[in-house]
Coordinates of C-alpha atoms in Angstrom, one line a residue:
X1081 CA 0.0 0.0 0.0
X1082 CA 1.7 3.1 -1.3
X1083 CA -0.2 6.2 -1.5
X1084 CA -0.3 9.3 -3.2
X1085 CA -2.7 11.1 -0.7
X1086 CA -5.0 10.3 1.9
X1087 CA -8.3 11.3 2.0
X1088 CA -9.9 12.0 5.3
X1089 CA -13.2 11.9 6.6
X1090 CA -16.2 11.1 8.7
X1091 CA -15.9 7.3 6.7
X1092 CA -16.1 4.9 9.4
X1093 CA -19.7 4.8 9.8
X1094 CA -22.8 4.7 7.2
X1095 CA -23.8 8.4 6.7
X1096 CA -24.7 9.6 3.1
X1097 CA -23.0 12.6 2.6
X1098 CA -19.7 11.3 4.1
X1099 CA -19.2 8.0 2.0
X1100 CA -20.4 10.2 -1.4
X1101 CA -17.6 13.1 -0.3
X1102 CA -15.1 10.1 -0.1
X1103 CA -16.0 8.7 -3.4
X1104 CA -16.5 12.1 -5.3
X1105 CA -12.4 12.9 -4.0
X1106 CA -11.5 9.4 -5.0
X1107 CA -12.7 9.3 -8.5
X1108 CA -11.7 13.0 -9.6
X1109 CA -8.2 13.0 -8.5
X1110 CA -8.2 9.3 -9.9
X1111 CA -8.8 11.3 -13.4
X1112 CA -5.5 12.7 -12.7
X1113 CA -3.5 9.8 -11.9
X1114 CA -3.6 9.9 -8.0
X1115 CA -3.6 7.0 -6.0
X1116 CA -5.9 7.1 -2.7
X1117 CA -6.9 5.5 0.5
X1118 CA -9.6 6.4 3.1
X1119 CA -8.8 6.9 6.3
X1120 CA -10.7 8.1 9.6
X1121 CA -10.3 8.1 13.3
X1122 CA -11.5 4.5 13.6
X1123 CA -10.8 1.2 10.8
X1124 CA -13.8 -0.3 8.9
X1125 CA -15.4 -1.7 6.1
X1126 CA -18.3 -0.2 3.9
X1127 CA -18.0 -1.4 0.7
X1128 CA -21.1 -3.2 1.0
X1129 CA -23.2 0.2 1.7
X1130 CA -21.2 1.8 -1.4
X1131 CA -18.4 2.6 0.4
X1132 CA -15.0 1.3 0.9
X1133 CA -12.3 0.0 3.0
X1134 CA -11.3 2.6 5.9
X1135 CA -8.2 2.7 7.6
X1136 CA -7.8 3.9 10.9
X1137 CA -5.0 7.1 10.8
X1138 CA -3.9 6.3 14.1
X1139 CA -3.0 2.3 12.8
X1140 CA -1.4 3.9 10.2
X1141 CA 0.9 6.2 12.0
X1142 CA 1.8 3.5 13.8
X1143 CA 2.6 1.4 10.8
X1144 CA 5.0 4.1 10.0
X1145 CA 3.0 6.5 7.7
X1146 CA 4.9 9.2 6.3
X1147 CA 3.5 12.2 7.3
X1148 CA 4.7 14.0 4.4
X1149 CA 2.1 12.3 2.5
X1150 CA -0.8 15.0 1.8
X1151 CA -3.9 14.4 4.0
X1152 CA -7.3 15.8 2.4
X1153 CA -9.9 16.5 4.5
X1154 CA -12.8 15.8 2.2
X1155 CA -15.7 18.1 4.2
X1156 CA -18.6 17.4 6.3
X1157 CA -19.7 18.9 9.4
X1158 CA -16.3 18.2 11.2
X1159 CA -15.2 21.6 12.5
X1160 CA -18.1 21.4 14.9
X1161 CA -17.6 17.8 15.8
X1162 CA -16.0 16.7 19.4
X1163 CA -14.3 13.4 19.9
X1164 CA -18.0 12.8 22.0
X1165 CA -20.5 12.9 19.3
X1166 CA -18.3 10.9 16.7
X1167 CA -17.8 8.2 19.1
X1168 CA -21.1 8.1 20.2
X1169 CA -22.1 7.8 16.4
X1170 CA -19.6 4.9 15.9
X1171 CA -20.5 2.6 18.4
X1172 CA -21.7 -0.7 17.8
X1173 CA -25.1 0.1 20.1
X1174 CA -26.7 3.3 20.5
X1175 CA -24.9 5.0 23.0
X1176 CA -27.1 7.1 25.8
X1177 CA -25.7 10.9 25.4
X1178 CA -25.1 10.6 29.3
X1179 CA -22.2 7.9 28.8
X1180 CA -20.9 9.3 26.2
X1181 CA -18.0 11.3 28.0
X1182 CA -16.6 8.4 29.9
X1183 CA -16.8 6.3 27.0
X1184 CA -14.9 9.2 25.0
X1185 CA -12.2 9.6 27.3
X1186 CA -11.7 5.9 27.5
X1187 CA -11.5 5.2 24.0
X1188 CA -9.8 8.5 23.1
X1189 CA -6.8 6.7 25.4
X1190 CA -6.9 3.5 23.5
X1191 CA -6.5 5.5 20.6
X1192 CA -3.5 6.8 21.7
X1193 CA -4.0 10.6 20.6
X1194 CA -4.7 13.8 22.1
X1195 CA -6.1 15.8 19.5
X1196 CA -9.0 17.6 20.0
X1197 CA -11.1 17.1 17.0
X1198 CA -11.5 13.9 15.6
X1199 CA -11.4 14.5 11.6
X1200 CA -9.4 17.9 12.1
X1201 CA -5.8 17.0 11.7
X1202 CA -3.4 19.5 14.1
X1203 CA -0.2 20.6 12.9
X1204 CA 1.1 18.6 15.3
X1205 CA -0.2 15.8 17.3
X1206 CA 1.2 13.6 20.2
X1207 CA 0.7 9.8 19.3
X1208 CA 1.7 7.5 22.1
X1209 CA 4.2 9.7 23.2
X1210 CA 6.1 10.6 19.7
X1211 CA 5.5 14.3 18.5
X1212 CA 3.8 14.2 14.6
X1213 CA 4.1 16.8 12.3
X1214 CA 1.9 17.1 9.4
X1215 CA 3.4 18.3 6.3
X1216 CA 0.5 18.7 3.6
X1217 CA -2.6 19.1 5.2
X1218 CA -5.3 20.1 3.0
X1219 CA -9.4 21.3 4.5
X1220 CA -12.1 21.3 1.7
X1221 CA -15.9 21.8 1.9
X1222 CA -15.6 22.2 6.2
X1223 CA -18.7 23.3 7.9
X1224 CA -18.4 25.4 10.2
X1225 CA -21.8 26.6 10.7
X1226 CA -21.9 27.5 14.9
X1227 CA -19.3 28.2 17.1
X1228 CA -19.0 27.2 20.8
X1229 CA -19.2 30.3 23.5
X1230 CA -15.9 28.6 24.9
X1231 CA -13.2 30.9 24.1
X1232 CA -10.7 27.7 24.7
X1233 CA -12.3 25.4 22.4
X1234 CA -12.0 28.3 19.5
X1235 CA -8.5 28.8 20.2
X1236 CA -8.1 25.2 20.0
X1237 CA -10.0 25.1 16.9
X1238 CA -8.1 28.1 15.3
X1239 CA -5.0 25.8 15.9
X1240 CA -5.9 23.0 14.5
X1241 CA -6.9 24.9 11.1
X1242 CA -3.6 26.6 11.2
X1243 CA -0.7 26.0 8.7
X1244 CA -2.8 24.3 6.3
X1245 CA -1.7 23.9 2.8
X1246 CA -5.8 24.9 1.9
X1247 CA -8.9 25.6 4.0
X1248 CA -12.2 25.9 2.1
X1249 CA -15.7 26.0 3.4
X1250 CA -18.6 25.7 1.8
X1251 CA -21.1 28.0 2.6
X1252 CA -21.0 31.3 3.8
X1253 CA -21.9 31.4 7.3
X1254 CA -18.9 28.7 8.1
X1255 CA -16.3 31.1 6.3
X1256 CA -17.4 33.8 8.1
X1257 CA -17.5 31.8 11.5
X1258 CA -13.5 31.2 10.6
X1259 CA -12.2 34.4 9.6
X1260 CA -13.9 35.3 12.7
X1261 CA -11.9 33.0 14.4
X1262 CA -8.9 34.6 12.8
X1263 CA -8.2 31.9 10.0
X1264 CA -7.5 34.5 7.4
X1265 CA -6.8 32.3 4.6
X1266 CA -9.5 30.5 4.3
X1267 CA -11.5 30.5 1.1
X1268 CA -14.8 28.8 -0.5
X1269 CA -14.9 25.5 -1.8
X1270 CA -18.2 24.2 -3.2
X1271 CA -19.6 20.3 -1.5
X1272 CA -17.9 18.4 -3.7
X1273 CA -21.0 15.9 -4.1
X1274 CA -22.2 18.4 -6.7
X1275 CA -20.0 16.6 -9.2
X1276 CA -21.9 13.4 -8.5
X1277 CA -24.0 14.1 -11.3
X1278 CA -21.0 14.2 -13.9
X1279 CA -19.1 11.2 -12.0
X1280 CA -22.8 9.0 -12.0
X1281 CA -25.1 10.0 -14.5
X1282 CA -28.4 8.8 -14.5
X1283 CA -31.4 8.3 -16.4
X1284 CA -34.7 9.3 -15.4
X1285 CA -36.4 6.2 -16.0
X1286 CA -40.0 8.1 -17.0
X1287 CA -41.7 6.1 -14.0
X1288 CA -44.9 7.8 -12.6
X1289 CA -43.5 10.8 -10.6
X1290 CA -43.3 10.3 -7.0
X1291 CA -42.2 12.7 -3.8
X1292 CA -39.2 11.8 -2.3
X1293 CA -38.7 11.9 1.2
X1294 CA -36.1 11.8 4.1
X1295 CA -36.6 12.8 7.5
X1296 CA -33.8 11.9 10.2
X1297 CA -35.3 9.7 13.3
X1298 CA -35.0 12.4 15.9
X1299 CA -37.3 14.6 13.4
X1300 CA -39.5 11.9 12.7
X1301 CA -40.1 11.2 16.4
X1302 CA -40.9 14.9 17.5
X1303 CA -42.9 15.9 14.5
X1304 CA -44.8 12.8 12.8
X1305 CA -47.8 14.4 13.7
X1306 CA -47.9 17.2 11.5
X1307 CA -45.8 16.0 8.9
X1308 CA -48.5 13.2 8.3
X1309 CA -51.6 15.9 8.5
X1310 CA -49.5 18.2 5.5
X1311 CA -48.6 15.3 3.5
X1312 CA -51.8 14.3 3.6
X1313 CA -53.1 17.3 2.0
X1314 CA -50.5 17.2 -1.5
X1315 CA -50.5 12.8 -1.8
X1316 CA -52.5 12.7 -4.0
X1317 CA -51.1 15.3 -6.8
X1318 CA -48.2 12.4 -7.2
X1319 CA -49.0 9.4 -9.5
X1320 CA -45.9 7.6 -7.6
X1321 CA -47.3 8.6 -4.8
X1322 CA -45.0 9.0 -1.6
X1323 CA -41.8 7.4 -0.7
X1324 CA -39.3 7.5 2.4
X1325 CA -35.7 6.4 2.1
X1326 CA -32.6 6.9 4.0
X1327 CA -29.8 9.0 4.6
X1328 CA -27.6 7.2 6.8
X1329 CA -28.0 4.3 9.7
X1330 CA -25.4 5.5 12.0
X1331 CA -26.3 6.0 15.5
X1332 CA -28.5 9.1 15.7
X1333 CA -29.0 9.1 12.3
X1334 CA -32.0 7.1 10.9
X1335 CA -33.4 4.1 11.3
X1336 CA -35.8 1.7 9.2
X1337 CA -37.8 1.2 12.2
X1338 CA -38.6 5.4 12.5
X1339 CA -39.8 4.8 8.6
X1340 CA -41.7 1.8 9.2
X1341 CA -43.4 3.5 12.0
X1342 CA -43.8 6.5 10.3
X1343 CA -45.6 4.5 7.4
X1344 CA -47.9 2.7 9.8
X1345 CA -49.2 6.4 11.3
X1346 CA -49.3 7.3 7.4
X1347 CA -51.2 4.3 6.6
X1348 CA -54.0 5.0 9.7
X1349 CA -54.5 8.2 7.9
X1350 CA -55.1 7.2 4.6
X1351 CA -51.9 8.4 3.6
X1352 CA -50.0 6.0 1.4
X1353 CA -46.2 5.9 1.7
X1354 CA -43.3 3.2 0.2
X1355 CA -40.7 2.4 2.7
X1356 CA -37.0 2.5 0.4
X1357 CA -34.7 0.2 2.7
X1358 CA -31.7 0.4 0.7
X1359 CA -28.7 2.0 2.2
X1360 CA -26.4 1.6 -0.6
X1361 CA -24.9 5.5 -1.4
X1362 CA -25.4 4.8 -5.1
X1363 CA -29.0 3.3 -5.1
X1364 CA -29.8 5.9 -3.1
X1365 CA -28.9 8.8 -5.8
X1366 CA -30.7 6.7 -8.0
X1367 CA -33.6 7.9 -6.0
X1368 CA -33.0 10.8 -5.8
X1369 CA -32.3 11.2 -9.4
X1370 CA -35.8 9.7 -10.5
X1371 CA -37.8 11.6 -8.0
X1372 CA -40.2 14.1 -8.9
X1373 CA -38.9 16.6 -6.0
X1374 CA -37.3 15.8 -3.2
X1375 CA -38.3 16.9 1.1
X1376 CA -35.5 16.3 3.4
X1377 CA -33.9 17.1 6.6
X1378 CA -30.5 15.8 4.7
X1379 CA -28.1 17.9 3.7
X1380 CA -27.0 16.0 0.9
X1381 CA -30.1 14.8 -0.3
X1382 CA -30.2 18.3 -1.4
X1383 CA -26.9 18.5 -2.3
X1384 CA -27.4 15.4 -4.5
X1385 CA -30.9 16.7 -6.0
X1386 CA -29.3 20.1 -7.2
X1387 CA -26.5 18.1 -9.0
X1388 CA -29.3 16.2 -11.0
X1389 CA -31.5 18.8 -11.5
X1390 CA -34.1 17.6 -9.0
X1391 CA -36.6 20.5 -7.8
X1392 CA -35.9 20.4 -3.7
X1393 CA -36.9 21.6 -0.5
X1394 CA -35.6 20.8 3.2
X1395 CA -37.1 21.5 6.4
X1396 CA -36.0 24.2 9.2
X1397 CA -32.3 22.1 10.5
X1398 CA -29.7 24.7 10.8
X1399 CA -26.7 23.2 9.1
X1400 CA -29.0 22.6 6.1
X1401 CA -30.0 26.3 6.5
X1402 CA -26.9 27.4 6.3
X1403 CA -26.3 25.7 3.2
X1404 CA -29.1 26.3 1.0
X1405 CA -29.3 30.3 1.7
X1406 CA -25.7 30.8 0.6
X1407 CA -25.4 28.2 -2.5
X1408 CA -28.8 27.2 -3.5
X1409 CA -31.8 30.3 -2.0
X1410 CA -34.0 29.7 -5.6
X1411 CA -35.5 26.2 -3.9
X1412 CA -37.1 26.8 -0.6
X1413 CA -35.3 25.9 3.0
X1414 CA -36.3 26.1 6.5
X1415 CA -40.0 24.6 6.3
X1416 CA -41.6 24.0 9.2
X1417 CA -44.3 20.9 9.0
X1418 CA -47.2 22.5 8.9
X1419 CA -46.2 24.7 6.0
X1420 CA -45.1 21.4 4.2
X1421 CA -48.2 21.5 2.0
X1422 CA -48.5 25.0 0.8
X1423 CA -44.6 25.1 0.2
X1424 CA -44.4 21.5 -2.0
X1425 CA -47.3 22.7 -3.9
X1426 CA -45.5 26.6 -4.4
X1427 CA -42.5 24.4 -5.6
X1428 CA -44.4 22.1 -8.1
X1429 CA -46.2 25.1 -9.6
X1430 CA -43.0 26.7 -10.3
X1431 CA -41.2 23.9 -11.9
X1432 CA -40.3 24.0 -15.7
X1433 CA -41.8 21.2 -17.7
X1434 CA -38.0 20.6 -18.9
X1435 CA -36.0 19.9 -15.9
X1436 CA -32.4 21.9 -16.5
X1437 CA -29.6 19.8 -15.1
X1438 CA -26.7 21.6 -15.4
X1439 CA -28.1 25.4 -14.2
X1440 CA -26.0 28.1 -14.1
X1441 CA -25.3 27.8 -10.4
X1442 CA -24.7 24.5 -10.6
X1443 CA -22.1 24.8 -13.6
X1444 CA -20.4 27.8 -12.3
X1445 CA -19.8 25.8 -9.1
X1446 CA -18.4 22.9 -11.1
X1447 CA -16.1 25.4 -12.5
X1448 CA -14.8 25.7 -8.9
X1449 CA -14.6 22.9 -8.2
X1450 CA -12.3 21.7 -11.0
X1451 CA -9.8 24.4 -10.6
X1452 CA -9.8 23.1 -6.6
X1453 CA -8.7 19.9 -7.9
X1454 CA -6.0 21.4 -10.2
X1455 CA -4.5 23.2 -7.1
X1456 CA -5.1 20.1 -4.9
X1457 CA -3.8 17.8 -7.7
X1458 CA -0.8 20.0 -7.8
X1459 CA 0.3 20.3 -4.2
X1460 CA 0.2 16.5 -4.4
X1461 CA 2.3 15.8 -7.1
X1462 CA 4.8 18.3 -5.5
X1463 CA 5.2 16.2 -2.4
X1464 CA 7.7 13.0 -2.6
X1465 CA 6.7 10.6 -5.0
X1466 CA 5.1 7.7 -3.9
X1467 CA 7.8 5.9 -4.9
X1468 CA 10.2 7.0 -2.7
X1469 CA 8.1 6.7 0.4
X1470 CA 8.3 3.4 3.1
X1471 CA 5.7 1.1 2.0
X1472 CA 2.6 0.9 4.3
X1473 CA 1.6 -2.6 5.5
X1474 CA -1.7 -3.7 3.5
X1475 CA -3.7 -4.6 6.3
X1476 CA -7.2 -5.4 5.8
X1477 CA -9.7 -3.0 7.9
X1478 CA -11.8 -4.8 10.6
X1479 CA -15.3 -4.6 10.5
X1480 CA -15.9 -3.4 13.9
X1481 CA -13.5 -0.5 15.1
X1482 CA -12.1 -0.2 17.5
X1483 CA -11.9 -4.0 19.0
X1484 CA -14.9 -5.5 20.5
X1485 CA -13.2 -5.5 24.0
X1486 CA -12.4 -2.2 23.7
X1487 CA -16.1 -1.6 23.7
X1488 CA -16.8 -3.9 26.4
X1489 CA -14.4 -2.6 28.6
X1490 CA -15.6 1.2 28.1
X1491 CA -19.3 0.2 28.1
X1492 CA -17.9 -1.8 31.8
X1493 CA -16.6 1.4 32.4
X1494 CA -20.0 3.4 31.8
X1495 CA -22.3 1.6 33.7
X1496 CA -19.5 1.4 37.1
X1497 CA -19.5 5.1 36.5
X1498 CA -23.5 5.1 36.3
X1499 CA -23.5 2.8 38.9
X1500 CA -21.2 4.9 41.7
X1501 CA -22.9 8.3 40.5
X1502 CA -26.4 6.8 41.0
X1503 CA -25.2 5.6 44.5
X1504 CA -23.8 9.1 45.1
X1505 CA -27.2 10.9 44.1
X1506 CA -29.1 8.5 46.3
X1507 CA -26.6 9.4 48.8
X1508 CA -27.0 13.3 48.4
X1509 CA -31.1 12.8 48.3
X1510 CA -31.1 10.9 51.6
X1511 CA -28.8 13.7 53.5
X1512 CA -31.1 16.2 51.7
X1513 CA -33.9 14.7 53.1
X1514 CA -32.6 14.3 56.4
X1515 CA -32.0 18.1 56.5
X1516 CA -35.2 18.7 55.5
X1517 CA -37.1 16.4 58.1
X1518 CA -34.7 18.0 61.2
X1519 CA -35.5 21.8 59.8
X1520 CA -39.9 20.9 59.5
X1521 CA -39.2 19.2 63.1
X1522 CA -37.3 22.3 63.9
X1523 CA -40.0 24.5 62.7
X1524 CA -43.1 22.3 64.4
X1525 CA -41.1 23.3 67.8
X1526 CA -40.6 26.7 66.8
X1527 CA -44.7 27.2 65.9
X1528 CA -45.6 25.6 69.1
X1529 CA -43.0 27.6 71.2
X1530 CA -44.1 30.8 69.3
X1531 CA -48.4 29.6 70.0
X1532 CA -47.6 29.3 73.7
X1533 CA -45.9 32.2 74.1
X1534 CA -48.7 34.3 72.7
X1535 CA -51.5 32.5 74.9
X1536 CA -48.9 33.7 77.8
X1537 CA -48.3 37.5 77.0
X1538 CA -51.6 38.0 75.6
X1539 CA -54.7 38.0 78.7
X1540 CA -57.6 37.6 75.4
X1541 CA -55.2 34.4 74.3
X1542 CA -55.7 32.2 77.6
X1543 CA -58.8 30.5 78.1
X1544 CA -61.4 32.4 80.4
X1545 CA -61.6 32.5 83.9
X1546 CA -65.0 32.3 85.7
X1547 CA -64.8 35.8 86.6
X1548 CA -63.9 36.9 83.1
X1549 CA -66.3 34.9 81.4
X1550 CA -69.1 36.2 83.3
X1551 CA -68.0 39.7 82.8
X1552 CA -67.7 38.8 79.3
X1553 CA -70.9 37.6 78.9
X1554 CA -72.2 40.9 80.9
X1555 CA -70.7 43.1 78.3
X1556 CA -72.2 40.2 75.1
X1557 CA -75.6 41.3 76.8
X1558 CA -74.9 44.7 77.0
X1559 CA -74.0 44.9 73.7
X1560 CA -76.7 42.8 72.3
X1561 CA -79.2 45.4 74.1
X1562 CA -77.8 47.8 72.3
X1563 CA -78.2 46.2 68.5
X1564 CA -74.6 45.2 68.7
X1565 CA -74.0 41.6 66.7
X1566 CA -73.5 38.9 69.6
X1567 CA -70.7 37.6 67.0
X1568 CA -67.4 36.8 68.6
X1569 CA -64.7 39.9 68.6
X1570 CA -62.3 39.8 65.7
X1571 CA -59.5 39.2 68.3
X1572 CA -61.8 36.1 69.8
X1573 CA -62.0 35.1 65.9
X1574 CA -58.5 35.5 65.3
X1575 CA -57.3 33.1 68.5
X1576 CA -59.8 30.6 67.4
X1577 CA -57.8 30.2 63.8
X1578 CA -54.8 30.5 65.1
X1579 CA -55.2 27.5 68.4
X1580 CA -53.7 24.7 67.4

């Protein structure tokens, strides 16, 4: 195995937009002669999804990988992106979002690294003890669409970006967030899934036109019942009718069971929908490519139904807003459920009977992006020839990353954590609530205390004497024979409340 770049991603786990960015890199700098492998923070193998063998960077470090071998970072969300949320993502079980920091630091150990982001390569980086230096590192398509209010993390972040051979993002609102940070050279680099079009073409097949659909589990979950209700209201202007694919089955992603469920809700409301298992990357373009129009929470779903010409709309999911207001504002973004309806049928009213593939956006971007691979093809070829480099072992990526006692131990870990923090809780609870019973018996004294020292001081609080109640009941009379209510004094009312 002898390299003429690596290409770097989120490629470990089955998410569409990652595997396509991998694939998009691999094929165009294969037009120009460059050899490739994929590599991420963890080893494994997707070619059965549609995407290929991964190598984990840190098991090739320490299989002595020259680091003057350029290292592309091939985009994604991965700016924003802790060592937390990926390994949460990569596990083999969904991971509760309460574990996920002890299972981060432990496996963050095991892979032997320090670095703060997982597909941000530092300048430098300490692996099991040695200093690396990275010699070519190259950022395209970065989101960097928020930025944490922890003034450490950005400087962190500012770091890691610094010295880079290129830094691209690819919307507006993530190059902005960077120069921001101070990252001066950065620049704009269009998703480079909007070549998928030229690297795959497809043919419409002329089947009925149907809606295409993708919504991500967590949206499903929260907003089925509305979604359903609008949907509802434009089913039946589609001869395909409906149908519901995926976008990725990583954890926190989506799930077949949220679209089966999702159908079944449909179903009760007389709203037909096809369930599209697949999760292969290409069949899923296929889709995409065929469809009518396309509603999504997915990033690339729209990324993928621009390149093909497909009219589009997402829903109200930031990262997705981001993207669409600075590189594709003609199709609508930002929908909300309940305006679902009114904004497919705005969309299919303004379609033109011809669908235009390559619009001007779309080819001016592609312009872009080929003179970012000329640049990037360049910068390669200008590092040591392959050639000359050590020769990488060829080992085969394992399935399941990192090693299934890896796991085990950190889940092992997780739950003794749970357990002794549930312990300590219970612990806290029990000397909270043993505070709170001495301060109420406390207080029951005080109140009691505080009753009989007002019966003392007061002469109207004791209880009558004979003496008094007759003179009492001499001024009641008195009173009475002059109209005056025989009702008790207010003070006489008050005590009466107030005796326990």
């Amino acid at each position: 195995m002898n390299p003429d770049a690596i290409l770097f991603g989120a490629f470990e786990r089955h998410n569409f937009g990652d595997l396509l960015m991998g694939f998009a890199f691999e094929k165009l700098l294969q037009q120009k002669g460059i050899r490739t492998i994929h590599a991420s923070i963890l080893e494994n193998d997707l070619t059965e999804w549609g995407g290929t063998r991964v190598h984990s960077i840190f098991r090739l470090l320490a299989s002595g990988l020259d680091t003057s071998i350029p290292i592309l970072h091939v985009g994604g969300e991965t700016a924003s992106c802790s060592f937390r949320e990926a390994l949460a993502c990569d596990s083999p079980a969904p991971l509760p979002f309460h574990l996920k920091d002890v299972v981060c630091s432990n496996v963050h150990q095991q892979l032997g690294t320090d670095r703060p982001f997982p597909y941000l390569t530092p300048t430098e980086e300490r692996f099991d003890k040695e200093l690396k230096r990275w010699e070519n590192r190259l950022f395209y398509g970065i989101g960097l669409t928020q930025l944490a209010d922890d003034s450490a993390h950005n400087e962190q972040l500012k770091a890691s970006l610094a010295a880079a051979r290129m830094i691209g993002f690819r919307d507006a609102h993530s190059l902005d967030n960077a120069r921001s940070l101070g990252v001066g050279h950065s620049t704009f680099t269009p998703d480079i899934v909007l070549s998928i079009s030229r690297l795959m073409p497809v043919v419409n097949p002329g089947k009925p036109p149907y809606l295409l659909l993708h919504f991500n589990g967590s949206y499903l979950r929260r907003h089925a019942t509305a979604l359903i209700q609008s949907l509802s209201q434009i089913a039946g202007g589609f001869a395909g009718g409906l149908k519901i694919g995926l976008a990725g089955t990583a954890n926190y992603h989506d799930s077949l069971e949220d679209l089966y469920r999702f159908k079944q809700l449909a179903d009760r409301s007389s709203v037909p929908m096809e369930v599209l298992p697949t999760v292969d990357i290409f069949a899923i373009c296929q889709q995409i490519a065929s469809a009518a129009a396309v509603v999504s929470t997915s990033l690339h779903y729209r990324i993928v139904a621009r390149s093909y010409g497909v009219p589009r709309l997402t829903m109200n999911v930031h990262k997705v807003n981001c993207w669409s207001e600075s590189n594709d504002g003609d199709y609508p973004f930002g929908v909300e459920p309940d305006g679902l309806a009114f904004a497919v049928n705005s969309l299919i009213a303004s379609i033109h009977p011809v669908r235009m593939v390559d619009d001007h956006a779309q080819m001016e971007d592609l312009s872009i992006i080929d003179s970012h691979i000329e640049t990037i093809t360049g910068i390669i070829q200008a590092a040591a020839p392959g050639s000359e480099r050590t020769r990488l072992k060829d080992a085969t990526p394992q399935p399941t990353a990192p090693a299934t006692d890896t796991w085990v131990a950190s889940m092992v870990h997780c739950l003794d954590d749970r357990e002794r923090s549930i312990k300590a809780q219970a612990e806290t609870i029990r000397a909270q609530d043993a505070v709170l019973s001495s301060k109420t018996l406390l207080l029951r004294r005080l109140l009691r205390l505080l009753l009989t020292t007002i019966r003392r001081s007061q002469p109207w609080g004791a209880a009558p004497s004979g003496q008094s109640r007759q003179r009492r009941q001499g001024g009641s009379e008195g009173r009475t024979a002059n109209g005056d209510s025989p009702q008790p004094s207010n003070s006489e009312r008050v005590v009466h409340r107030i005796r326990p």
